[in-house]
Tab-separated table of N, CA and C in Angstrom:
chain	number	residue	atom	x	y	z
A	1	UNK	N	0.894	-1.134	-0.423
A	1	UNK	CA	-0.127	0.054	0.018
A	1	UNK	C	0.795	0.986	0.060
A	2	UNK	N	1.681	0.985	0.958
A	2	UNK	CA	2.683	2.513	0.855
A	2	UNK	C	3.599	2.491	-0.200
A	3	UNK	N	3.799	1.819	-0.877
A	3	UNK	CA	4.407	1.254	-2.566
A	3	UNK	C	3.162	2.277	-3.372
A	4	UNK	N	2.137	2.400	-3.650
A	4	UNK	CA	1.727	2.984	-4.413
A	4	UNK	C	1.102	4.029	-4.045
A	5	UNK	N	0.987	4.728	-2.710
A	5	UNK	CA	1.274	5.784	-2.383
A	5	UNK	C	2.623	6.532	-2.595
A	6	UNK	N	3.627	5.993	-2.321
A	6	UNK	CA	4.987	6.095	-2.662
A	6	UNK	C	4.869	6.436	-4.081
A	7	UNK	N	4.493	5.904	-5.259
A	7	UNK	CA	4.385	6.057	-6.333
A	7	UNK	C	3.394	7.126	-6.901
A	8	UNK	N	2.254	7.447	-6.702
A	8	UNK	CA	1.541	8.456	-6.831
A	8	UNK	C	2.330	9.932	-5.887
A	9	UNK	N	2.933	9.617	-5.275
A	9	UNK	CA	3.573	11.267	-4.484
A	9	UNK	C	4.839	11.625	-5.336
A	10	UNK	N	5.515	10.723	-5.883
A	10	UNK	CA	6.779	10.780	-7.259
A	10	UNK	C	6.202	11.358	-7.975
A	11	UNK	N	4.919	10.767	-8.729
A	11	UNK	CA	4.341	11.292	-9.841
A	11	UNK	C	3.865	12.422	-9.509
A	12	UNK	N	3.189	12.468	-8.275
A	12	UNK	CA	2.439	14.599	-8.445
A	12	UNK	C	3.875	14.978	-8.422
A	13	UNK	N	4.894	15.065	-7.714
A	13	UNK	CA	6.022	15.728	-7.388
A	13	UNK	C	6.612	15.913	-8.985
A	14	UNK	N	6.323	15.034	-10.067
A	14	UNK	CA	7.068	15.077	-11.220
A	14	UNK	C	6.049	16.240	-11.668
A	15	UNK	N	4.824	16.252	-11.769
A	15	UNK	CA	3.871	17.538	-12.512
A	15	UNK	C	4.003	18.758	-11.510
A	16	UNK	N	4.646	18.751	-10.134
A	16	UNK	CA	5.039	19.992	-10.068
A	16	UNK	C	5.910	20.751	-10.418
A	17	UNK	N	7.244	19.453	-10.265
A	17	UNK	CA	8.222	20.271	-11.027
A	17	UNK	C	8.234	20.426	-12.103
A	18	UNK	N	7.526	19.626	-13.306
A	18	UNK	CA	7.426	20.604	-14.689
A	18	UNK	C	6.596	21.742	-14.732
A	19	UNK	N	5.357	21.519	-14.025
A	19	UNK	CA	5.144	22.660	-13.703
A	19	UNK	C	5.673	24.332	-13.488
A	20	UNK	N	6.380	23.621	-12.677
A	20	UNK	CA	7.394	24.958	-12.388
A	20	UNK	C	8.398	25.370	-12.985
A	21	UNK	N	8.560	24.851	-14.156
A	21	UNK	CA	9.489	24.673	-14.960
A	21	UNK	C	8.918	25.201	-16.277
A	22	UNK	N	7.630	25.285	-16.508
A	22	UNK	CA	6.891	26.096	-17.119
A	22	UNK	C	6.336	27.360	-16.835
A	23	UNK	N	6.285	27.151	-15.484
A	23	UNK	CA	6.178	28.459	-14.884
A	23	UNK	C	7.072	29.998	-15.093
A	24	UNK	N	8.164	29.014	-14.564
A	24	UNK	CA	9.184	29.618	-14.696
A	24	UNK	C	9.661	30.294	-16.166
A	25	UNK	N	9.297	29.570	-17.223
A	25	UNK	CA	9.911	29.862	-18.102
A	25	UNK	C	9.060	31.059	-18.706
A	26	UNK	N	7.654	30.543	-18.420
A	26	UNK	CA	6.611	31.649	-18.941
A	26	UNK	C	6.769	33.081	-18.184
A	27	UNK	N	7.190	32.951	-16.973
A	27	UNK	CA	7.382	34.070	-16.610
A	27	UNK	C	8.136	34.924	-17.301
A	28	UNK	N	9.626	34.177	-17.238
A	28	UNK	CA	10.464	34.812	-18.020
A	28	UNK	C	10.344	35.784	-19.768
A	29	UNK	N	9.811	35.054	-20.558
A	29	UNK	CA	9.176	35.248	-21.882
A	29	UNK	C	8.434	36.551	-21.644
A	30	UNK	N	7.403	36.396	-20.213
A	30	UNK	CA	6.337	37.589	-20.326
A	30	UNK	C	6.892	38.786	-20.269
A	31	UNK	N	7.998	38.315	-19.162
A	31	UNK	CA	8.671	39.949	-18.504
A	31	UNK	C	9.570	40.300	-19.849
A	32	UNK	N	10.498	38.908	-20.667
A	32	UNK	CA	10.900	39.868	-21.171
A	32	UNK	C	10.580	40.578	-23.047
A	33	UNK	N	9.360	40.097	-23.170
A	33	UNK	CA	8.060	40.425	-24.299
A	33	UNK	C	7.957	42.090	-23.751
A	34	UNK	N	7.802	42.196	-22.298
A	34	UNK	CA	7.181	43.197	-21.734
A	34	UNK	C	7.922	44.625	-21.863
A	35	UNK	N	9.347	44.039	-21.372
A	35	UNK	CA	10.274	44.836	-21.717
A	35	UNK	C	10.639	45.553	-23.158
A	36	UNK	N	10.960	43.966	-24.444
A	36	UNK	CA	11.137	44.851	-25.119
A	36	UNK	C	9.818	45.567	-25.712
A	37	UNK	N	8.431	45.486	-25.873
A	37	UNK	CA	7.436	46.384	-25.816
A	37	UNK	C	7.345	47.509	-25.829
A	38	UNK	N	7.718	47.771	-24.274
A	38	UNK	CA	7.445	48.744	-23.436
A	38	UNK	C	9.198	49.849	-23.794
A	39	UNK	N	9.876	49.628	-24.097
A	39	UNK	CA	10.981	50.596	-24.341
A	39	UNK	C	11.661	50.358	-26.038
A	40	UNK	N	10.894	49.290	-26.973
A	40	UNK	CA	11.425	49.219	-28.001
A	40	UNK	C	9.921	49.742	-28.890
A	41	UNK	N	9.161	49.255	-28.924
A	41	UNK	CA	8.016	49.774	-29.086
A	41	UNK	C	7.278	50.628	-28.881
A	42	UNK	N	7.177	51.147	-27.581
A	42	UNK	CA	6.732	52.195	-26.590
A	42	UNK	C	4.723	51.499	-26.677
A	43	UNK	N	5.294	50.297	-26.846
A	43	UNK	CA	3.313	50.108	-26.521
A	43	UNK	C	3.725	48.701	-25.389
A	44	UNK	N	3.910	48.827	-24.588
A	44	UNK	CA	3.119	47.651	-23.298
A	44	UNK	C	2.199	47.269	-23.080
A	45	UNK	N	2.338	45.754	-23.294
A	45	UNK	CA	1.492	45.055	-22.404
A	45	UNK	C	1.103	45.419	-21.195
A	46	UNK	N	-0.179	45.966	-21.512
A	46	UNK	CA	-1.317	46.364	-20.221
A	46	UNK	C	-1.555	45.582	-19.217
A	47	UNK	N	-1.435	44.079	-19.223
A	47	UNK	CA	-1.650	43.413	-18.468
A	47	UNK	C	-0.274	42.515	-17.819
A	48	UNK	N	0.143	42.613	-17.963
A	48	UNK	CA	1.730	41.524	-18.093
A	48	UNK	C	2.115	41.791	-16.684
A	49	UNK	N	1.841	42.892	-15.526
A	49	UNK	CA	2.616	42.989	-14.307
A	49	UNK	C	1.323	41.822	-13.669
A	50	UNK	N	0.046	42.247	-13.800
A	50	UNK	CA	-0.321	41.161	-12.658
A	50	UNK	C	-0.509	39.756	-13.220
A	51	UNK	N	-0.282	39.288	-14.470
A	51	UNK	CA	0.012	38.490	-15.251
A	51	UNK	C	1.435	37.774	-14.193
A	52	UNK	N	2.333	38.651	-14.162
A	52	UNK	CA	3.215	38.148	-13.594
A	52	UNK	C	3.166	37.552	-12.527
A	53	UNK	N	2.303	38.495	-11.495
A	53	UNK	CA	2.186	38.298	-10.173
A	53	UNK	C	1.399	36.718	-9.574
A	54	UNK	N	0.670	36.809	-10.835
A	54	UNK	CA	-0.118	35.672	-10.738
A	54	UNK	C	0.798	34.007	-10.742
A	55	UNK	N	1.588	34.278	-12.120
A	55	UNK	CA	2.851	33.399	-11.705
A	55	UNK	C	3.303	33.300	-10.778
A	56	UNK	N	3.976	34.188	-10.302
A	56	UNK	CA	4.791	33.972	-9.398
A	56	UNK	C	4.676	33.771	-8.096
A	57	UNK	N	3.308	34.360	-7.973
A	57	UNK	CA	2.759	33.528	-6.730
A	57	UNK	C	2.259	32.152	-6.712
A	58	UNK	N	1.898	31.357	-7.872
A	58	UNK	CA	1.306	30.572	-8.332
A	58	UNK	C	2.932	29.658	-8.032
A	59	UNK	N	4.387	30.075	-8.213
A	59	UNK	CA	5.576	29.298	-8.440
A	59	UNK	C	5.823	29.227	-7.141
A	60	UNK	N	5.092	30.455	-6.436
A	60	UNK	CA	6.088	29.853	-5.114
A	60	UNK	C	4.955	29.132	-4.402
A	61	UNK	N	3.840	28.888	-4.468
A	61	UNK	CA	2.900	27.529	-3.422
A	61	UNK	C	3.540	26.435	-4.059
A	62	UNK	N	3.645	26.250	-5.088
A	62	UNK	CA	3.895	24.943	-5.730
A	62	UNK	C	5.207	24.290	-5.353
A	63	UNK	N	6.267	25.757	-5.298
A	63	UNK	CA	7.480	25.259	-5.151
A	63	UNK	C	7.359	24.971	-3.382
A	64	UNK	N	6.431	25.461	-2.672
A	64	UNK	CA	6.606	25.046	-1.313
A	64	UNK	C	6.057	23.801	-1.033
A	65	UNK	N	5.187	23.035	-2.281
A	65	UNK	CA	4.973	22.072	-2.793
A	65	UNK	C	5.945	20.352	-2.283
A	66	UNK	N	6.337	21.533	-3.953
A	66	UNK	CA	8.149	20.323	-3.885
A	66	UNK	C	8.824	20.556	-2.788
A	67	UNK	N	9.445	21.500	-2.270
A	67	UNK	CA	10.144	21.527	-1.149
A	67	UNK	C	9.451	20.178	-0.235
A	68	UNK	N	8.100	20.378	0.367
A	68	UNK	CA	7.875	19.423	1.467
A	68	UNK	C	8.041	17.880	0.647
A	69	UNK	N	7.652	17.781	-0.602
A	69	UNK	CA	8.157	16.279	-1.237
A	69	UNK	C	9.726	16.057	-1.041
A	70	UNK	N	10.248	17.096	-1.094
A	70	UNK	CA	12.035	17.195	-1.196
A	70	UNK	C	12.804	16.598	0.455
A	71	UNK	N	11.866	17.201	1.276
A	71	UNK	CA	11.582	17.345	2.264
A	71	UNK	C	12.951	18.303	2.739
A	72	UNK	N	12.924	19.622	2.055
A	72	UNK	CA	14.510	20.448	2.462
A	72	UNK	C	13.404	21.607	2.678
A	73	UNK	N	12.930	21.502	3.359
A	73	UNK	CA	12.012	22.828	4.081
A	73	UNK	C	13.128	23.409	5.646
A	74	UNK	N	13.163	24.892	5.178
A	74	UNK	CA	14.171	24.910	6.021
A	74	UNK	C	14.091	24.549	7.693
A	75	UNK	N	14.644	24.347	8.616
A	75	UNK	CA	14.391	23.985	9.786
A	75	UNK	C	15.786	24.402	10.886
A	76	UNK	N	15.282	24.519	12.021
A	76	UNK	CA	15.987	24.689	13.461
A	76	UNK	C	15.881	23.439	14.137
A	77	UNK	N	16.717	22.836	14.122
A	77	UNK	CA	16.963	21.239	14.247
A	77	UNK	C	18.137	20.354	15.634
A	78	UNK	N	18.600	22.078	16.206
A	78	UNK	CA	19.898	21.855	16.522
A	78	UNK	C	18.897	20.959	18.150
A	79	UNK	N	18.062	21.366	18.575
A	79	UNK	CA	17.734	20.530	20.005
A	79	UNK	C	17.103	18.834	18.941
A	80	UNK	N	15.929	18.914	18.016
A	80	UNK	CA	16.116	17.731	17.588
A	80	UNK	C	16.938	16.855	17.513
A	81	UNK	N	18.116	17.291	16.974
A	81	UNK	CA	19.544	16.269	16.991
A	81	UNK	C	20.191	16.442	17.821
A	82	UNK	N	19.720	16.786	19.260
A	82	UNK	CA	20.587	16.055	20.486
A	82	UNK	C	20.164	15.227	20.806
A	83	UNK	N	18.689	15.037	20.680
A	83	UNK	CA	17.922	14.103	21.162
A	83	UNK	C	18.170	12.667	20.645
A	84	UNK	N	18.151	11.209	21.670
A	84	UNK	CA	18.397	10.221	21.286
A	84	UNK	C	17.861	9.508	19.682
A	85	UNK	N	18.104	9.058	18.945
A	85	UNK	CA	17.609	8.209	18.199
A	85	UNK	C	16.084	7.902	18.042
A	86	UNK	N	15.711	6.763	19.249
A	86	UNK	CA	14.475	6.494	19.419
A	86	UNK	C	13.341	7.264	19.459
A	87	UNK	N	14.112	8.315	20.765
A	87	UNK	CA	12.815	9.905	21.113
A	87	UNK	C	12.751	10.946	19.761
A	88	UNK	N	14.156	11.027	18.647
A	88	UNK	CA	14.403	11.627	17.597
A	88	UNK	C	12.841	10.993	16.623
A	89	UNK	N	12.771	9.707	16.482
A	89	UNK	CA	12.093	9.476	15.686
A	89	UNK	C	10.402	9.604	15.987
A	90	UNK	N	10.174	9.424	17.057
A	90	UNK	CA	8.783	9.619	17.879
A	90	UNK	C	8.404	11.321	18.018
A	91	UNK	N	9.817	12.439	17.906
A	91	UNK	CA	9.232	13.744	17.755
A	91	UNK	C	9.289	13.728	16.557
A	92	UNK	N	9.683	12.647	15.727
A	92	UNK	CA	9.708	13.330	13.865
A	92	UNK	C	8.297	12.935	13.742
A	93	UNK	N	7.838	11.769	13.934
A	93	UNK	CA	6.442	11.560	14.214
A	93	UNK	C	5.348	12.622	14.210
A	94	UNK	N	5.324	12.744	15.282
A	94	UNK	CA	4.783	13.907	16.030
A	94	UNK	C	4.356	15.257	15.044
A	95	UNK	N	6.060	15.397	15.062
A	95	UNK	CA	6.136	17.233	13.778
A	95	UNK	C	5.039	16.076	12.709
A	96	UNK	N	5.392	15.798	11.849
A	96	UNK	CA	4.697	15.194	10.949
A	96	UNK	C	3.388	15.407	10.695
A	97	UNK	N	2.796	14.950	11.965
A	97	UNK	CA	1.275	14.785	11.864
A	97	UNK	C	0.650	16.656	12.304
A	98	UNK	N	1.733	16.740	13.529
A	98	UNK	CA	1.146	18.317	13.116
A	98	UNK	C	1.317	19.231	12.067
A	99	UNK	N	2.302	18.795	11.404
A	99	UNK	CA	2.082	19.433	9.844
A	99	UNK	C	1.067	19.021	9.427
A	100	UNK	N	0.749	17.417	8.576
A	100	UNK	CA	-0.072	17.378	8.407
A	100	UNK	C	-1.759	17.808	8.381
A	101	UNK	N	-1.784	17.811	9.909
A	101	UNK	CA	-3.241	18.487	10.189
A	101	UNK	C	-3.140	20.145	9.987
A	102	UNK	N	-2.093	21.025	10.475
A	102	UNK	CA	-2.324	22.012	9.836
A	102	UNK	C	-2.440	22.340	8.607
A	103	UNK	N	-2.345	21.413	7.527
A	103	UNK	CA	-1.611	21.865	6.146
A	103	UNK	C	-3.174	21.088	5.741
A	104	UNK	N	-3.867	20.185	6.126
A	104	UNK	CA	-5.533	19.995	6.140
A	104	UNK	C	-6.306	20.980	6.347
A	105	UNK	N	-5.834	21.368	7.627
A	105	UNK	CA	-7.275	22.312	7.903
A	105	UNK	C	-6.753	23.822	7.042
A	106	UNK	N	-5.821	24.435	6.500
A	106	UNK	CA	-5.649	24.974	5.882
A	106	UNK	C	-6.411	25.185	4.785
A	107	UNK	N	-6.164	23.819	3.626
A	107	UNK	CA	-6.690	23.598	2.583
A	107	UNK	C	-8.325	23.210	3.013
A	108	UNK	N	-8.646	22.990	3.876
A	108	UNK	CA	-10.043	22.796	4.146
A	108	UNK	C	-10.710	24.373	4.322
A	109	UNK	N	-10.166	25.569	4.768
A	109	UNK	CA	-10.487	26.684	4.897
A	109	UNK	C	-10.389	27.289	3.474
A	110	UNK	N	-9.335	26.861	2.958
A	110	UNK	CA	-8.994	27.597	1.935
A	110	UNK	C	-10.141	27.285	0.527
A	111	UNK	N	-10.723	26.003	0.758
A	111	UNK	CA	-11.987	25.375	-0.059
A	111	UNK	C	-13.029	26.322	0.608
A	112	UNK	N	-13.288	25.977	1.321
A	112	UNK	CA	-14.727	27.286	1.977
A	112	UNK	C	-14.918	28.711	1.536
A	113	UNK	N	-13.159	29.389	1.719
A	113	UNK	CA	-13.479	30.700	1.111
A	113	UNK	C	-13.352	30.856	-0.319
A	114	UNK	N	-12.741	30.100	-1.450
A	114	UNK	CA	-12.831	30.107	-2.472
A	114	UNK	C	-14.241	29.662	-3.071
A	115	UNK	N	-14.865	28.934	-2.813
A	115	UNK	CA	-16.327	28.256	-2.882
A	115	UNK	C	-17.212	29.615	-2.782
A	116	UNK	N	-16.904	30.573	-1.685
A	116	UNK	CA	-17.849	31.675	-1.620
A	116	UNK	C	-18.250	32.363	-2.355
A	117	UNK	N	-19.621	32.466	-2.722
A	117	UNK	CA	-20.040	33.347	-3.885
A	117	UNK	C	-19.405	34.856	-4.038
A	118	UNK	N	-18.695	35.520	-3.078
A	118	UNK	CA	-18.102	36.310	-3.493
A	118	UNK	C	-17.654	36.257	-3.747
A	119	UNK	N	-16.601	35.657	-3.338
A	119	UNK	CA	-15.062	35.725	-3.758
A	119	UNK	C	-15.050	34.996	-5.231
A	120	UNK	N	-16.143	34.172	-5.829
A	120	UNK	CA	-16.277	33.657	-7.159
A	120	UNK	C	-16.389	35.034	-7.755
A	121	UNK	N	-17.444	35.551	-7.554
A	121	UNK	CA	-17.920	36.944	-8.404
A	121	UNK	C	-17.029	37.946	-8.529
A	122	UNK	N	-15.701	37.384	-7.915
A	122	UNK	CA	-14.396	38.936	-7.340
A	122	UNK	C	-13.893	38.668	-9.074
A	123	UNK	N	-13.954	39.789	-9.746
A	123	UNK	CA	-13.173	40.011	-10.895
A	123	UNK	C	-11.261	40.182	-10.884
A	124	UNK	N	-10.572	40.479	-11.679
A	124	UNK	CA	-9.445	40.550	-11.637
A	124	UNK	C	-9.022	42.307	-12.431
A	125	UNK	N	-8.452	43.297	-11.320
A	125	UNK	CA	-8.723	44.596	-12.034
A	125	UNK	C	-8.663	45.079	-13.493
A	126	UNK	N	-7.181	44.080	-14.209
A	126	UNK	CA	-6.776	44.654	-15.522
A	126	UNK	C	-7.414	43.558	-16.727
A	127	UNK	N	-6.839	42.156	-15.861
A	127	UNK	CA	-7.763	41.017	-17.206
A	127	UNK	C	-9.006	40.695	-17.276
A	128	UNK	N	-9.787	40.888	-16.053
A	128	UNK	CA	-11.588	40.775	-15.861
A	128	UNK	C	-11.488	39.445	-16.089
A	129	UNK	N	-10.651	38.545	-15.240
A	129	UNK	CA	-10.889	36.954	-15.241
A	129	UNK	C	-10.999	36.559	-13.897
A	130	UNK	N	-11.886	35.738	-13.383
A	130	UNK	CA	-12.277	35.717	-12.208
A	130	UNK	C	-11.453	35.629	-11.502
A	131	UNK	N	-11.348	35.510	-9.825
A	131	UNK	CA	-9.835	36.000	-9.308
A	131	UNK	C	-9.740	34.358	-8.519
A	132	UNK	N	-10.871	34.252	-8.934
A	132	UNK	CA	-10.836	32.399	-7.511
A	132	UNK	C	-9.789	31.467	-8.821
A	133	UNK	N	-9.555	31.933	-9.570
A	133	UNK	CA	-8.763	30.717	-10.335
A	133	UNK	C	-7.384	30.948	-9.824
A	134	UNK	N	-6.730	32.218	-9.601
A	134	UNK	CA	-5.883	32.499	-8.886
A	134	UNK	C	-5.671	32.158	-7.372
A	135	UNK	N	-6.699	31.954	-6.658
A	135	UNK	CA	-7.271	31.487	-5.594
A	135	UNK	C	-7.133	30.344	-5.908
A	136	UNK	N	-7.729	29.181	-6.692
A	136	UNK	CA	-7.806	27.919	-6.920
A	136	UNK	C	-5.869	27.401	-6.758
A	137	UNK	N	-5.361	28.076	-7.143
A	137	UNK	CA	-4.068	28.059	-7.298
A	137	UNK	C	-3.501	27.198	-5.923
A	138	UNK	N	-3.834	28.204	-4.832
A	138	UNK	CA	-3.608	28.145	-3.186
A	138	UNK	C	-4.384	26.645	-2.997
A	139	UNK	N	-5.312	26.687	-3.234
A	139	UNK	CA	-6.068	25.232	-2.561
A	139	UNK	C	-5.277	24.190	-3.317
A	140	UNK	N	-5.258	24.268	-5.011
A	140	UNK	CA	-4.442	22.968	-5.355
A	140	UNK	C	-2.649	22.667	-4.677
A	141	UNK	N	-2.146	23.809	-4.513
A	141	UNK	CA	-0.601	23.751	-3.380
A	141	UNK	C	-0.947	23.116	-2.519
A	142	UNK	N	-2.246	23.739	-1.640
A	142	UNK	CA	-2.057	23.479	-0.300
A	142	UNK	C	-2.499	21.815	-0.229
A	143	UNK	N	-3.404	21.213	-1.188
A	143	UNK	CA	-3.902	19.779	-1.138
A	143	UNK	C	-2.392	18.714	-1.554
A	144	UNK	N	-2.016	19.433	-2.535
A	144	UNK	CA	-0.880	18.814	-2.601
A	144	UNK	C	0.417	18.803	-1.645
A	145	UNK	N	0.576	19.351	-1.115
A	145	UNK	CA	1.178	19.606	-0.064
A	145	UNK	C	1.007	18.847	1.187
A	146	UNK	N	-0.899	18.754	1.363
A	146	UNK	CA	-1.383	17.857	2.489
A	146	UNK	C	-0.452	16.397	1.730
A	147	UNK	N	-0.903	15.970	1.010
A	147	UNK	CA	-0.464	14.993	0.627
A	147	UNK	C	0.357	14.351	0.534
A	148	UNK	N	1.648	15.227	-0.031
A	148	UNK	CA	3.166	15.215	0.488
A	148	UNK	C	3.431	14.679	1.664
A	149	UNK	N	2.887	15.785	3.082
A	149	UNK	CA	2.924	15.507	4.409
A	149	UNK	C	2.086	14.194	5.138
A	150	UNK	N	1.574	13.875	4.143
A	150	UNK	CA	0.519	12.311	4.491
A	150	UNK	C	1.517	11.519	4.373
A	151	UNK	N	2.402	11.350	3.244
A	151	UNK	CA	3.396	10.658	2.762
A	151	UNK	C	4.380	10.095	3.483
A	152	UNK	N	5.232	11.827	3.705
A	152	UNK	CA	6.036	12.108	5.038
A	152	UNK	C	5.578	11.569	6.611
A	153	UNK	N	4.435	11.879	6.543
A	153	UNK	CA	3.743	11.180	8.171
A	153	UNK	C	4.138	9.400	8.008
A	154	UNK	N	3.423	8.969	7.083
A	154	UNK	CA	3.722	7.244	6.743
A	154	UNK	C	4.852	6.751	7.007
A	155	UNK	N	5.372	7.837	6.449
A	155	UNK	CA	7.029	7.152	6.877
A	155	UNK	C	8.131	7.002	7.619
A	156	UNK	N	7.427	8.575	8.452
A	156	UNK	CA	7.801	8.794	9.731
A	156	UNK	C	7.596	7.478	10.621
A	157	UNK	N	6.370	7.606	10.238
A	157	UNK	CA	5.324	6.194	11.234
A	157	UNK	C	5.949	4.737	10.960
A	158	UNK	N	6.139	4.326	10.290
A	158	UNK	CA	7.267	3.296	9.549
A	158	UNK	C	8.677	3.123	10.393
A	159	UNK	N	9.144	4.239	10.254
A	159	UNK	CA	10.814	4.471	10.929
A	159	UNK	C	10.194	4.265	12.496
A	160	UNK	N	9.290	4.592	12.666
A	160	UNK	CA	9.250	4.728	14.447
A	160	UNK	C	8.871	3.498	14.561
A	161	UNK	N	8.002	2.610	13.860
A	161	UNK	CA	7.232	1.654	14.038
A	161	UNK	C	8.976	-0.157	14.156
A	162	UNK	N	9.699	0.736	12.712
A	162	UNK	CA	10.463	-0.293	12.837
A	162	UNK	C	12.240	-0.350	12.957
A	163	UNK	N	12.037	1.196	13.954
A	163	UNK	CA	12.896	1.596	14.130
A	163	UNK	C	14.236	1.833	13.534
A	164	UNK	N	14.066	2.240	12.413
A	164	UNK	CA	14.978	2.858	11.227
A	164	UNK	C	14.768	4.388	10.955
A	165	UNK	N	15.681	4.558	10.363
A	165	UNK	CA	16.059	5.748	9.845
A	165	UNK	C	16.401	7.079	10.744
A	166	UNK	N	16.418	8.409	10.821
A	166	UNK	CA	16.408	9.405	11.660
A	166	UNK	C	17.743	9.220	12.577
């Protein structure tokens, strides 16, 4: 069972990675086009800044999700590293569970917020697209973060039971 979940986790991470690559390329191309059109042709894209910010926000949230998969988030762990290995495995398992509960709560609250009719009727000022598209990226990223964290918790729980790792 854990093998299937790990396989899905790796697949989701690959999708995130290639989405981040595509978003980075599109952001770079958009900003280059904006500079060329503004300074060479004196005809800027009026929507470029808004779309660039939206792309950057999407990259940030998906990037955090990918970092959770990679287990490369910044952590202050000097006290944690001073613990004995069995206690370290227990603390790791508890921290993973708290992180999972927090991310799941954030995802649920974001879903409630995005599904609110007032939020869904809001339009962006420049492109006139519904703003919930942008907010939906947050929801998708939080769901992906929660899934990655769930897998991390399963692995931490397995390490605790088997006495491996850390």
